[in-house]
mmCIF file of C-alpha atoms in Angstrom:
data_model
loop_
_atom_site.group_PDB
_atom_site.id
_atom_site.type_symbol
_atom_site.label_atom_id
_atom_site.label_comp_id
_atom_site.label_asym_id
_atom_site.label_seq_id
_atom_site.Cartn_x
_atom_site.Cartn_y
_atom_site.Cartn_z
ATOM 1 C CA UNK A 52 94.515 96.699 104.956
ATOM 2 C CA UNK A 53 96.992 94.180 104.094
ATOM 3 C CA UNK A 54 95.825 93.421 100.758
ATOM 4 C CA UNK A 55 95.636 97.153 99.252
ATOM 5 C CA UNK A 56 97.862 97.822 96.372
ATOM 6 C CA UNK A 57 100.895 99.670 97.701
ATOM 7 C CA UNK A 58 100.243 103.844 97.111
ATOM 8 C CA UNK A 59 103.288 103.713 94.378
ATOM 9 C CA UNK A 60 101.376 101.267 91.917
ATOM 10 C CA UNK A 61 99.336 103.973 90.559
ATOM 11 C CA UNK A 62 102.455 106.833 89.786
ATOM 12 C CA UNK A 63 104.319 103.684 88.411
ATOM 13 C CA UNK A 64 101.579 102.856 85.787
ATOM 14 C CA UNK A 65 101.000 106.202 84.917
ATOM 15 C CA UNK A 66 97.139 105.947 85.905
ATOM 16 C CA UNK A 67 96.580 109.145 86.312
ATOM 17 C CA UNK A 68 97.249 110.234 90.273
ATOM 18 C CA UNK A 69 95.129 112.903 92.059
ATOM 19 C CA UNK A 70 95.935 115.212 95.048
ATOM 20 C CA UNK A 71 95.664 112.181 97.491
ATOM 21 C CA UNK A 72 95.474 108.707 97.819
ATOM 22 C CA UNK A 73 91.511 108.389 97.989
ATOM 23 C CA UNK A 74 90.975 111.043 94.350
ATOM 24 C CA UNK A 75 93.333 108.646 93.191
ATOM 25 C CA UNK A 76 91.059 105.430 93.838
ATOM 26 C CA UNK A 77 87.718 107.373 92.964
ATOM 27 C CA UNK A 78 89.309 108.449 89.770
ATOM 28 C CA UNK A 79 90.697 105.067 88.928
ATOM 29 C CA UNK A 80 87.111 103.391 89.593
ATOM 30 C CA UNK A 81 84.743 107.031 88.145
ATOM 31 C CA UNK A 82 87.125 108.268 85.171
ATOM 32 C CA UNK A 83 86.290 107.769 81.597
ATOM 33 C CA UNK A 84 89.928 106.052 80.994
ATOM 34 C CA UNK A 85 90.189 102.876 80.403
ATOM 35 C CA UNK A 86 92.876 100.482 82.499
ATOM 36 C CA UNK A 87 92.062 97.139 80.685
ATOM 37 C CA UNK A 88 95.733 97.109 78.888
ATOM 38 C CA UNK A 89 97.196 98.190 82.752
ATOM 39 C CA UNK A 90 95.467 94.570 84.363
ATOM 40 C CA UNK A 91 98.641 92.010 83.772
ATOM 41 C CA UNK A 92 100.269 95.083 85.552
ATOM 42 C CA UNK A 93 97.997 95.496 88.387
ATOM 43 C CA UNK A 94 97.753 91.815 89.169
ATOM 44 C CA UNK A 95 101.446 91.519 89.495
ATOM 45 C CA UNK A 96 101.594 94.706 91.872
ATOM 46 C CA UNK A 97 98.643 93.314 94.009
ATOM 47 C CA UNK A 98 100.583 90.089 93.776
ATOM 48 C CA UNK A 99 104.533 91.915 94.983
ATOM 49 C CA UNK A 100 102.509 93.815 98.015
ATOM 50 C CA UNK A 101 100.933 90.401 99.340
ATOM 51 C CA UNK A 102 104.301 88.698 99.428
ATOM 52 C CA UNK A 103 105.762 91.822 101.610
ATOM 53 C CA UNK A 104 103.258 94.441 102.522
ATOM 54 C CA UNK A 105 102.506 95.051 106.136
ATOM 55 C CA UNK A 106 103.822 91.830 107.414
ATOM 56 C CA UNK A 107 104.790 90.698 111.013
ATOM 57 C CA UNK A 108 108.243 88.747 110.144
ATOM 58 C CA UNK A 109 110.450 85.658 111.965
ATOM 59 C CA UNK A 110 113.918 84.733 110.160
ATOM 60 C CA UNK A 111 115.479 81.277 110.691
ATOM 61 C CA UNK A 112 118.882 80.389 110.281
ATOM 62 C CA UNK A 113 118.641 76.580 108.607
ATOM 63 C CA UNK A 114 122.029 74.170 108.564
ATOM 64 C CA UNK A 115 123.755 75.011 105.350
ATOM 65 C CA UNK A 116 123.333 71.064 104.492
ATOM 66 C CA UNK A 117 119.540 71.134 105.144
ATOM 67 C CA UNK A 118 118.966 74.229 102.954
ATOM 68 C CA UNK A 119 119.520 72.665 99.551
ATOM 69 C CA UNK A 120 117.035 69.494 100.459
ATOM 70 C CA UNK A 121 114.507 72.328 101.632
ATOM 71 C CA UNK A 122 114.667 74.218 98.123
ATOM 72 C CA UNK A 123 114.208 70.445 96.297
ATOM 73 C CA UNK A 124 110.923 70.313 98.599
ATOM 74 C CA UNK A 125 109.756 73.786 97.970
ATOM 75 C CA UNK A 126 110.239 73.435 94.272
ATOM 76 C CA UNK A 127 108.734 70.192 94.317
ATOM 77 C CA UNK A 128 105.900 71.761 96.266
ATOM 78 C CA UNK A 129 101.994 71.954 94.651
ATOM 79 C CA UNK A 130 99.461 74.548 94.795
ATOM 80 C CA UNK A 131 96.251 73.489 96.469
ATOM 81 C CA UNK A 132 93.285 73.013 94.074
ATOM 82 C CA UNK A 133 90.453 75.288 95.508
ATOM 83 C CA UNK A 134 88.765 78.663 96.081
ATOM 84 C CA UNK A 135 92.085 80.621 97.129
ATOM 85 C CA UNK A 136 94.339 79.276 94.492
ATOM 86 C CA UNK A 137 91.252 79.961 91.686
ATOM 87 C CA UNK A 138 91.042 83.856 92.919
ATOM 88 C CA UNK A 139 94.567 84.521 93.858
ATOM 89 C CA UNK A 140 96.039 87.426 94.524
ATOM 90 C CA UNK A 141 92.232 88.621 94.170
ATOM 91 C CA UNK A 142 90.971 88.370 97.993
ATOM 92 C CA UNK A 143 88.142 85.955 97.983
ATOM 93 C CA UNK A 144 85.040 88.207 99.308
ATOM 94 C CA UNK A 145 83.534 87.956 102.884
ATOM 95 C CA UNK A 146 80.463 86.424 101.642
ATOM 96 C CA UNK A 147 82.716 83.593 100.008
ATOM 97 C CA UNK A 148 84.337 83.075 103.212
ATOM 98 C CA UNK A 149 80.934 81.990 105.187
ATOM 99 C CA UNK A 150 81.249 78.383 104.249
ATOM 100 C CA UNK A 151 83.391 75.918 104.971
ATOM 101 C CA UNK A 152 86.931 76.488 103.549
ATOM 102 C CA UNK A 153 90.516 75.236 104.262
ATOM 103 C CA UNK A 154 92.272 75.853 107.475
ATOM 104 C CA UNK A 155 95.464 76.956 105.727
ATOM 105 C CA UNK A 156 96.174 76.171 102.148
ATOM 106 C CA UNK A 157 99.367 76.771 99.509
ATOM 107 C CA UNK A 158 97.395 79.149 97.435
ATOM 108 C CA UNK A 159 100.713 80.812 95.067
ATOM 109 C CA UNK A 160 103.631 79.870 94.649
ATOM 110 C CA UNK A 161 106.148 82.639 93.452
ATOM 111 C CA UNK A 162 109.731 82.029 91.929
ATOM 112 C CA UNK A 163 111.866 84.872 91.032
ATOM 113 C CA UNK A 164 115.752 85.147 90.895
ATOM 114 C CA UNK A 165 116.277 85.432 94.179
ATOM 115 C CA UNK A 166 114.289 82.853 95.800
ATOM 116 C CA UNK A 167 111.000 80.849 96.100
ATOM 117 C CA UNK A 168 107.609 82.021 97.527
ATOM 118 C CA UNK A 169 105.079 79.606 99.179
ATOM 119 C CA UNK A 170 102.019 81.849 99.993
ATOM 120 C CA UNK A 171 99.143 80.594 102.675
ATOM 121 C CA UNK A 172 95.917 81.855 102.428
ATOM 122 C CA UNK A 173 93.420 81.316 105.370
ATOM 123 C CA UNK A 174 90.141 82.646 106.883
ATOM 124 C CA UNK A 175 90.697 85.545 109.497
ATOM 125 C CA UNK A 176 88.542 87.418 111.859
ATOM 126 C CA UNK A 177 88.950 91.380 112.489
ATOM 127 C CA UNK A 178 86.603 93.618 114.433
ATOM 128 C CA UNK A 179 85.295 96.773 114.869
ATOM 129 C CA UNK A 180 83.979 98.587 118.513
ATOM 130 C CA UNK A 181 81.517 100.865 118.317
ATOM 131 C CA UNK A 182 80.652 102.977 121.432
ATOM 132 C CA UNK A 183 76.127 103.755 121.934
ATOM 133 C CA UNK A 184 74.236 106.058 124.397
ATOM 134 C CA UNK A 185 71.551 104.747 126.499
ATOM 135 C CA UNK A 186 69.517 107.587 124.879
ATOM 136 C CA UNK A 187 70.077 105.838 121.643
ATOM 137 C CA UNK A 188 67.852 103.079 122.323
ATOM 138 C CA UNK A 189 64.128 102.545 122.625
ATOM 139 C CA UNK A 190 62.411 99.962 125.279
ATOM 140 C CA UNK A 191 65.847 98.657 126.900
ATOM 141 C CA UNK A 192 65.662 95.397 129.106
ATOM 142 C CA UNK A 193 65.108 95.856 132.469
ATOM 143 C CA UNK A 194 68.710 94.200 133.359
ATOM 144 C CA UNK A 195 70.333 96.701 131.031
ATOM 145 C CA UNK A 196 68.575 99.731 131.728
ATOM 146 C CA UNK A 197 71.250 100.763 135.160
ATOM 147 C CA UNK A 198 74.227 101.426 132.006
ATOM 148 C CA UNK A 199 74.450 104.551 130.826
ATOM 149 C CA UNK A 200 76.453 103.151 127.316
ATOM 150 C CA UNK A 201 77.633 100.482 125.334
ATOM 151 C CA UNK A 202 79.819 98.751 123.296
ATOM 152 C CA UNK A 203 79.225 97.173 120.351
ATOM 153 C CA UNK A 204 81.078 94.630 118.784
ATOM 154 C CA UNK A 205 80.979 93.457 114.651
ATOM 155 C CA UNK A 206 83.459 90.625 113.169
ATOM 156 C CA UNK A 207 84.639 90.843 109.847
ATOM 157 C CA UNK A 208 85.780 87.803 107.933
ATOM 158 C CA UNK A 209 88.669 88.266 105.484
ATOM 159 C CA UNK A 210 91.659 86.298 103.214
ATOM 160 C CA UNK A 211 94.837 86.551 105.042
ATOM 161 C CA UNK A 212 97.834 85.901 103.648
ATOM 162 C CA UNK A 213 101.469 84.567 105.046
ATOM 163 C CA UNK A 214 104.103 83.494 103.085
ATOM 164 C CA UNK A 215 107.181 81.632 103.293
ATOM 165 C CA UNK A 216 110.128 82.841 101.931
ATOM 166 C CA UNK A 217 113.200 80.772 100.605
ATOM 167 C CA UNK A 218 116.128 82.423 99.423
ATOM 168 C CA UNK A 219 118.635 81.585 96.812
ATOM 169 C CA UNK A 220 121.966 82.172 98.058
ATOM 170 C CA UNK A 221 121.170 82.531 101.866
ATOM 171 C CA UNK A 222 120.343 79.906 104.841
ATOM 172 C CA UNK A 223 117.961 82.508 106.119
ATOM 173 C CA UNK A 224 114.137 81.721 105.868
ATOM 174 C CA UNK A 225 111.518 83.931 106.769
ATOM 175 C CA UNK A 226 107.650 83.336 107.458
ATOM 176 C CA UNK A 227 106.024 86.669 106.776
ATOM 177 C CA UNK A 228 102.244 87.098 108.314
ATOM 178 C CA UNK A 229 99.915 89.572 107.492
ATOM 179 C CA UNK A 230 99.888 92.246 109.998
ATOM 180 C CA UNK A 231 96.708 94.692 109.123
ATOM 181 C CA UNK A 232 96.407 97.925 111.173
ATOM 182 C CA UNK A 233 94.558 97.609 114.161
ATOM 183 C CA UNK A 234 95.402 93.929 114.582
ATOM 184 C CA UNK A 235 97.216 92.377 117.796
ATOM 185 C CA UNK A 236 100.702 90.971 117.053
ATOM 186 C CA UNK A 237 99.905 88.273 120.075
ATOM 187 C CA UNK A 238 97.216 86.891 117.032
ATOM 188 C CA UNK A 239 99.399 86.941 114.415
ATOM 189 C CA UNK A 240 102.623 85.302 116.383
ATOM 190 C CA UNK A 241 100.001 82.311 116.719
ATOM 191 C CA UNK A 242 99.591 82.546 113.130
ATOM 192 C CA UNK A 243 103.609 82.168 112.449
ATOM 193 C CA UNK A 244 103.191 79.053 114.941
ATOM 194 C CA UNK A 245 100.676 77.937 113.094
ATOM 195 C CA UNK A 246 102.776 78.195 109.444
ATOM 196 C CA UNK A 247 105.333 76.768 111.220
ATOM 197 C CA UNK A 248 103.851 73.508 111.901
ATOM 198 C CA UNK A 249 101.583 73.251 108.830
ATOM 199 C CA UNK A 250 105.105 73.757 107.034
ATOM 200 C CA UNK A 251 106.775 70.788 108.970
ATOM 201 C CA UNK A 252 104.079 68.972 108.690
ATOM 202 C CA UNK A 253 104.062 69.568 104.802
ATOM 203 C CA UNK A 254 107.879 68.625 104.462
ATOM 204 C CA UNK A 255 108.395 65.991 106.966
ATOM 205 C CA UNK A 256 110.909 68.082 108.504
ATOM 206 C CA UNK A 257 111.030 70.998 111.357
ATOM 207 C CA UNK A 258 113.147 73.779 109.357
ATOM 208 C CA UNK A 259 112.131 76.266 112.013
ATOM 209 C CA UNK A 260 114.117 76.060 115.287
ATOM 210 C CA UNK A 261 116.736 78.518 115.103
ATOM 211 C CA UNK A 262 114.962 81.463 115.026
ATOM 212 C CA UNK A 263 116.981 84.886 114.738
ATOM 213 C CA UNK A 264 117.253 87.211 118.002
ATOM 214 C CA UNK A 265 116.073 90.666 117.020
ATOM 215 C CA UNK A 266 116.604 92.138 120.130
ATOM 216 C CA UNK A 267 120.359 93.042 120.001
ATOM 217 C CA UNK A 268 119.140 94.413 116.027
ATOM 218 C CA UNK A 269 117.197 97.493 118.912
ATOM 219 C CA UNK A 270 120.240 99.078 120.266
ATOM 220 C CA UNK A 271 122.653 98.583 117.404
ATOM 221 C CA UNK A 272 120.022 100.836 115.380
ATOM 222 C CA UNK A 273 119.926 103.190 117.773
ATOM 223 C CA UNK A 274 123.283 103.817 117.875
ATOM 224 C CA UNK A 275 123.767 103.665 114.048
ATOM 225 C CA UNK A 276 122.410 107.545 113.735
ATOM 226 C CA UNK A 277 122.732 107.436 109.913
ATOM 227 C CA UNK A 278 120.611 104.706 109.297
ATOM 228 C CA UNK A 279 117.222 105.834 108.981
ATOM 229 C CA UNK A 280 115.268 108.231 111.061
ATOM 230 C CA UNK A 281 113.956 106.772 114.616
ATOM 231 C CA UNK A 282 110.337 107.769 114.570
ATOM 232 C CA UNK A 283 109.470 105.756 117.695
ATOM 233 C CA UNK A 284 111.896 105.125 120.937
ATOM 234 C CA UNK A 285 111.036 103.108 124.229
ATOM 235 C CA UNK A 286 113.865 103.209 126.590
ATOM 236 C CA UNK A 287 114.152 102.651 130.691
ATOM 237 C CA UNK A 288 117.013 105.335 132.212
ATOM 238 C CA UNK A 289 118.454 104.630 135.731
ATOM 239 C CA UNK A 290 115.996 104.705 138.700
ATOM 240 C CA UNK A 291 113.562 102.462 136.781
ATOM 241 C CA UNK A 292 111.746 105.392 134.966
ATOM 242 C CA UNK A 293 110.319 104.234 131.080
ATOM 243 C CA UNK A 294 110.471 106.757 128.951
ATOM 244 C CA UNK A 295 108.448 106.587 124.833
ATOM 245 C CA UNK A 296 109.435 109.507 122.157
ATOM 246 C CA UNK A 297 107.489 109.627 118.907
ATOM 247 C CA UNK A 298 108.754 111.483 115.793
ATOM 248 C CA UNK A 299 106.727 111.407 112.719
ATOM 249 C CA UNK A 300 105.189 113.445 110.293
ATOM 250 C CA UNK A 301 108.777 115.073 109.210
ATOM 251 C CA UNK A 302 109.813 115.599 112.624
ATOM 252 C CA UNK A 303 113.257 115.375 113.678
ATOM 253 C CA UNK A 304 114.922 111.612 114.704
ATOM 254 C CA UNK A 305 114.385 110.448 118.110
ATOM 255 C CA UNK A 306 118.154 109.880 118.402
ATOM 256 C CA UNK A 307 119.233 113.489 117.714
ATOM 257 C CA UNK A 308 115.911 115.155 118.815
ATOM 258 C CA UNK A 309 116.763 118.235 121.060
ATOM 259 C CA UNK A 310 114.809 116.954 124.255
ATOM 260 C CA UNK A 311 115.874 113.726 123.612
ATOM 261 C CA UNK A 312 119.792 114.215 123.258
ATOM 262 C CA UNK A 313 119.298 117.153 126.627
ATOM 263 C CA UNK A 314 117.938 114.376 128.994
ATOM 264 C CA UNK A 315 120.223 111.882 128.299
ATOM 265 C CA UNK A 316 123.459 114.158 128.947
ATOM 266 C CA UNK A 317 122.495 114.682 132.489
ATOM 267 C CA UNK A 318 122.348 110.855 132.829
ATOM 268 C CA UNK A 319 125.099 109.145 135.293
ATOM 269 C CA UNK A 320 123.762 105.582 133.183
ATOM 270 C CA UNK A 321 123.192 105.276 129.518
ATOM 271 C CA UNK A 322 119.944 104.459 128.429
ATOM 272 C CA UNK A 323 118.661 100.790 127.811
ATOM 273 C CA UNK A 324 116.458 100.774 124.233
ATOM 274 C CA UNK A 325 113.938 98.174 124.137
ATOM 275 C CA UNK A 326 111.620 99.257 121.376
ATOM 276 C CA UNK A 327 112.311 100.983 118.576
ATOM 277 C CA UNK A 328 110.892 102.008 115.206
ATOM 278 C CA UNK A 329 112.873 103.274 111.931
ATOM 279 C CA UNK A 330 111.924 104.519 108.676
ATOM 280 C CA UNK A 331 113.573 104.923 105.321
ATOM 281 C CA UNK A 332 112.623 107.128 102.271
ATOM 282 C CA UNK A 333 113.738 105.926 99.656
ATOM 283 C CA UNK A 334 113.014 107.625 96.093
ATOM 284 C CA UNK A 335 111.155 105.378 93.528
ATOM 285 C CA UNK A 336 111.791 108.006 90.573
ATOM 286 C CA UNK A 337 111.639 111.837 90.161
ATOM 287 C CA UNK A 338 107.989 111.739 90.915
ATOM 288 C CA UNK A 339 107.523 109.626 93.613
ATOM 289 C CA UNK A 340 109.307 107.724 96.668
ATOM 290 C CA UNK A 341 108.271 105.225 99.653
ATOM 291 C CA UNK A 342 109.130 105.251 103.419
ATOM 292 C CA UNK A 343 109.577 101.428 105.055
ATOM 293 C CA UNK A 344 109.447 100.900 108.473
ATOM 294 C CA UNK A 345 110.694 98.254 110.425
ATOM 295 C CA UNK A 346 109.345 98.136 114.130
ATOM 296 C CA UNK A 347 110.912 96.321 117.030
ATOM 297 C CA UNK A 348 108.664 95.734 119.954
ATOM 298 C CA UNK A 349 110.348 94.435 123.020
ATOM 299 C CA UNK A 350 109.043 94.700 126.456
ATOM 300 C CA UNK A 351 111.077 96.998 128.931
ATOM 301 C CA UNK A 352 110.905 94.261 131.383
ATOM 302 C CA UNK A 353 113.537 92.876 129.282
ATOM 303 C CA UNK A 354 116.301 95.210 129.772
ATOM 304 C CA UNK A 355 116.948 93.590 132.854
ATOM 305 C CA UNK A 356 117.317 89.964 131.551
ATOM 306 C CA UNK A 357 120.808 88.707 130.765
ATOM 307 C CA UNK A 358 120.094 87.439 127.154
ATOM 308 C CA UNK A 359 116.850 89.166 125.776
ATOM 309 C CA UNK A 360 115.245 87.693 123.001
ATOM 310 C CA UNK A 361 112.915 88.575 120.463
ATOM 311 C CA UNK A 362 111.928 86.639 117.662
ATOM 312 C CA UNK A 363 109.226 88.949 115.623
ATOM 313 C CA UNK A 364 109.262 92.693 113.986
ATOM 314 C CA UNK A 365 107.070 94.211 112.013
ATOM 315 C CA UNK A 366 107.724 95.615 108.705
ATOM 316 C CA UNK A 367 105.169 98.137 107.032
ATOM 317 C CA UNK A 368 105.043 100.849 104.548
ATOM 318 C CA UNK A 369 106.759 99.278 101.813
ATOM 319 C CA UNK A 370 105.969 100.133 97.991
ATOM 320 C CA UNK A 371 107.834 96.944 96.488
ATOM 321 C CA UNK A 372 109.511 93.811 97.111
ATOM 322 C CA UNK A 373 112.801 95.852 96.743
ATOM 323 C CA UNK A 374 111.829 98.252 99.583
ATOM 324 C CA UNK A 375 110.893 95.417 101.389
ATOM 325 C CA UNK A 376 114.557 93.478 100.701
ATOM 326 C CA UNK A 377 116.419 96.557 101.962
ATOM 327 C CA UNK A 378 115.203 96.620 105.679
ATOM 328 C CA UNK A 379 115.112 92.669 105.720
ATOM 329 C CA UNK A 380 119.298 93.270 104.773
ATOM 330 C CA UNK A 381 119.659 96.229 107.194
ATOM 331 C CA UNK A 382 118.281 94.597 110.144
ATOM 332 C CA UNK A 383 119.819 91.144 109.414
ATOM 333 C CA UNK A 384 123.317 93.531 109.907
ATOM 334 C CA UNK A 385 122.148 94.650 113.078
ATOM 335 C CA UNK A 386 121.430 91.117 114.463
ATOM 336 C CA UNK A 387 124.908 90.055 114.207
#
């Protein structure tokens, strides 16, 4: 989920990591040490993975003379007195979230030295399907009796949380939604729309309208074969034919993948990427390192268009705000 702690927290703190990731939580909650000197250190953890972890991202390039009044706002900018500013970054639980509560609310707001973080907590629904066998049930309706099995169907209320992101010493922006596994990016691209206005709204002023093409950012990674490993290439080759190549668990790139680099030699067209997804490892210390990804989802109805565009990726997997930083940087290189 969106909210976890990021896998690295644990090796960093020296709290006593198992074999895997769920010994490590079971020990953490069963053991007979105590973490009470380790919570100021947790809570800032929890607190770096909501501003970055598993987030579906839009930059914006603001006017370099409207930047400096939109820093004066932000700083200016007060937290919202209710349940999500009392708990944050503790999630507010599912039963807490039955009542009414706000739409969207400034429940953090996060200065470092490189910038200014305006976090938005709201009320989100996920679900679950669940797949039954007539034979499963007892005295069925007549009208239902003629299916054979069904789906069922349970909604889960939960805190999401999307921040706005305000650098220092760039005109680049970013709104940063959560992105949980299993969720559909169509959902969360209305939730950017919907930070989007709540923001303009908030500072009188639309900062939001020239939003950064990530589409040319698919190709130029591609071709830049030593930056990062390709774990995931969509591509359409001549004749119309679409073509998807995963690589993960340690296998080779997609770009230099036997198969991969065969087919296209016997090409009389090169190929035209429209999605593409890349992962980093990158070492934290001797013990322990983390693998970003940064996913770019286009349609391959778009290789044919003149001027693709693509305003969203998604960017996953990271085990700090630093991780995080270095494929925002990367890809902003590739846009241009």
């Amino acid at each position: 989920m969106p909210w976890s702690v990021s896998h690295s927290v644990f090796s960093d703190l020296e709290l006593g990591r198992r074999a895997n990731w769920d010994k490590t939580l079971a020990h953490a909650e069963t053991g007979d040490e105590s973490y009470e000197e380790k919570t100021e250190d947790l809570l800032d953890a929890l607190t770096e993975h909501l501003l970055c972890g598993e987030k579906l991202v839009r930059f914006y390039e603001v006017e370099k003379e409207k930047i400096k009044d939109f820093r004066r706002k932000a700083e200016n900018l007060q937290v919202d007195d209710n349940i999500f500013s009392d708990k944050f970054p503790i999630l507010v639980p599912e039963n807490e979230l039955n009542g009414p509560v706000p739409n969207l609310s400034v429940s953090a707001i996060h200065k470092n030295e490189e910038g200014i973080a305006i976090v938005l907590s709201s009320k989100r629904y996920t679900y679950s399907r669940q797949k039954f066998l007539k034979d499963q049930f007892e005295d069925l309706p007549p009208e239902l009796s003629k299916y054979n099995e069904f789906i069922g169907v349970s909604y889960k209320r939960y805190e999401a949380f999307d921040v706005l992101w305000i650098p220092n010493n760039s005109s680049v922006i970013e709104i940063r939604a959560d992105y949980p596994e299993g969720k559909e990016a169509t959902q969360v691209v209305y939730a950017i729309n919907q930070a989007e206005i709540f923001f303009s709204k908030k500072f009188g002023e639309d900062y939001f309208q020239n939003k950064i093409n990530f589409f040319p950012a698919i190709d130029s990674l591609y071709k830049s074969r030593d930056d990062g490993k390709v774990i995931e290439l969509g591509f359409m080759v001549s004749g119309a034919a679409q073509k998807l190549e995963k690589s993960r668990r340690d296998g080779t790139c997609c770009r230099v993948e036997a198969y991969h680099l065969s087919g296209i030699q016997g090409l009389e067209l090169p190929i035209a990427v429209y999605r593409i997804v890349v992962m980093w490892k990158r070492p934290h210390n001797s013990n322990s390192y983390s693998r970003p990804e940064v996913g770019i989802h286009g349609r391959s109805t778009q290789t044919a268009e003149p001027s693709p565009y693509l305003t969203e990726i998604a960017i996953s997997r990271c085990g700090s705000l630093e991780d995080y930083n270095f494929v925002r940087d990367r890809i902003l290189r590739h846009c241009h």
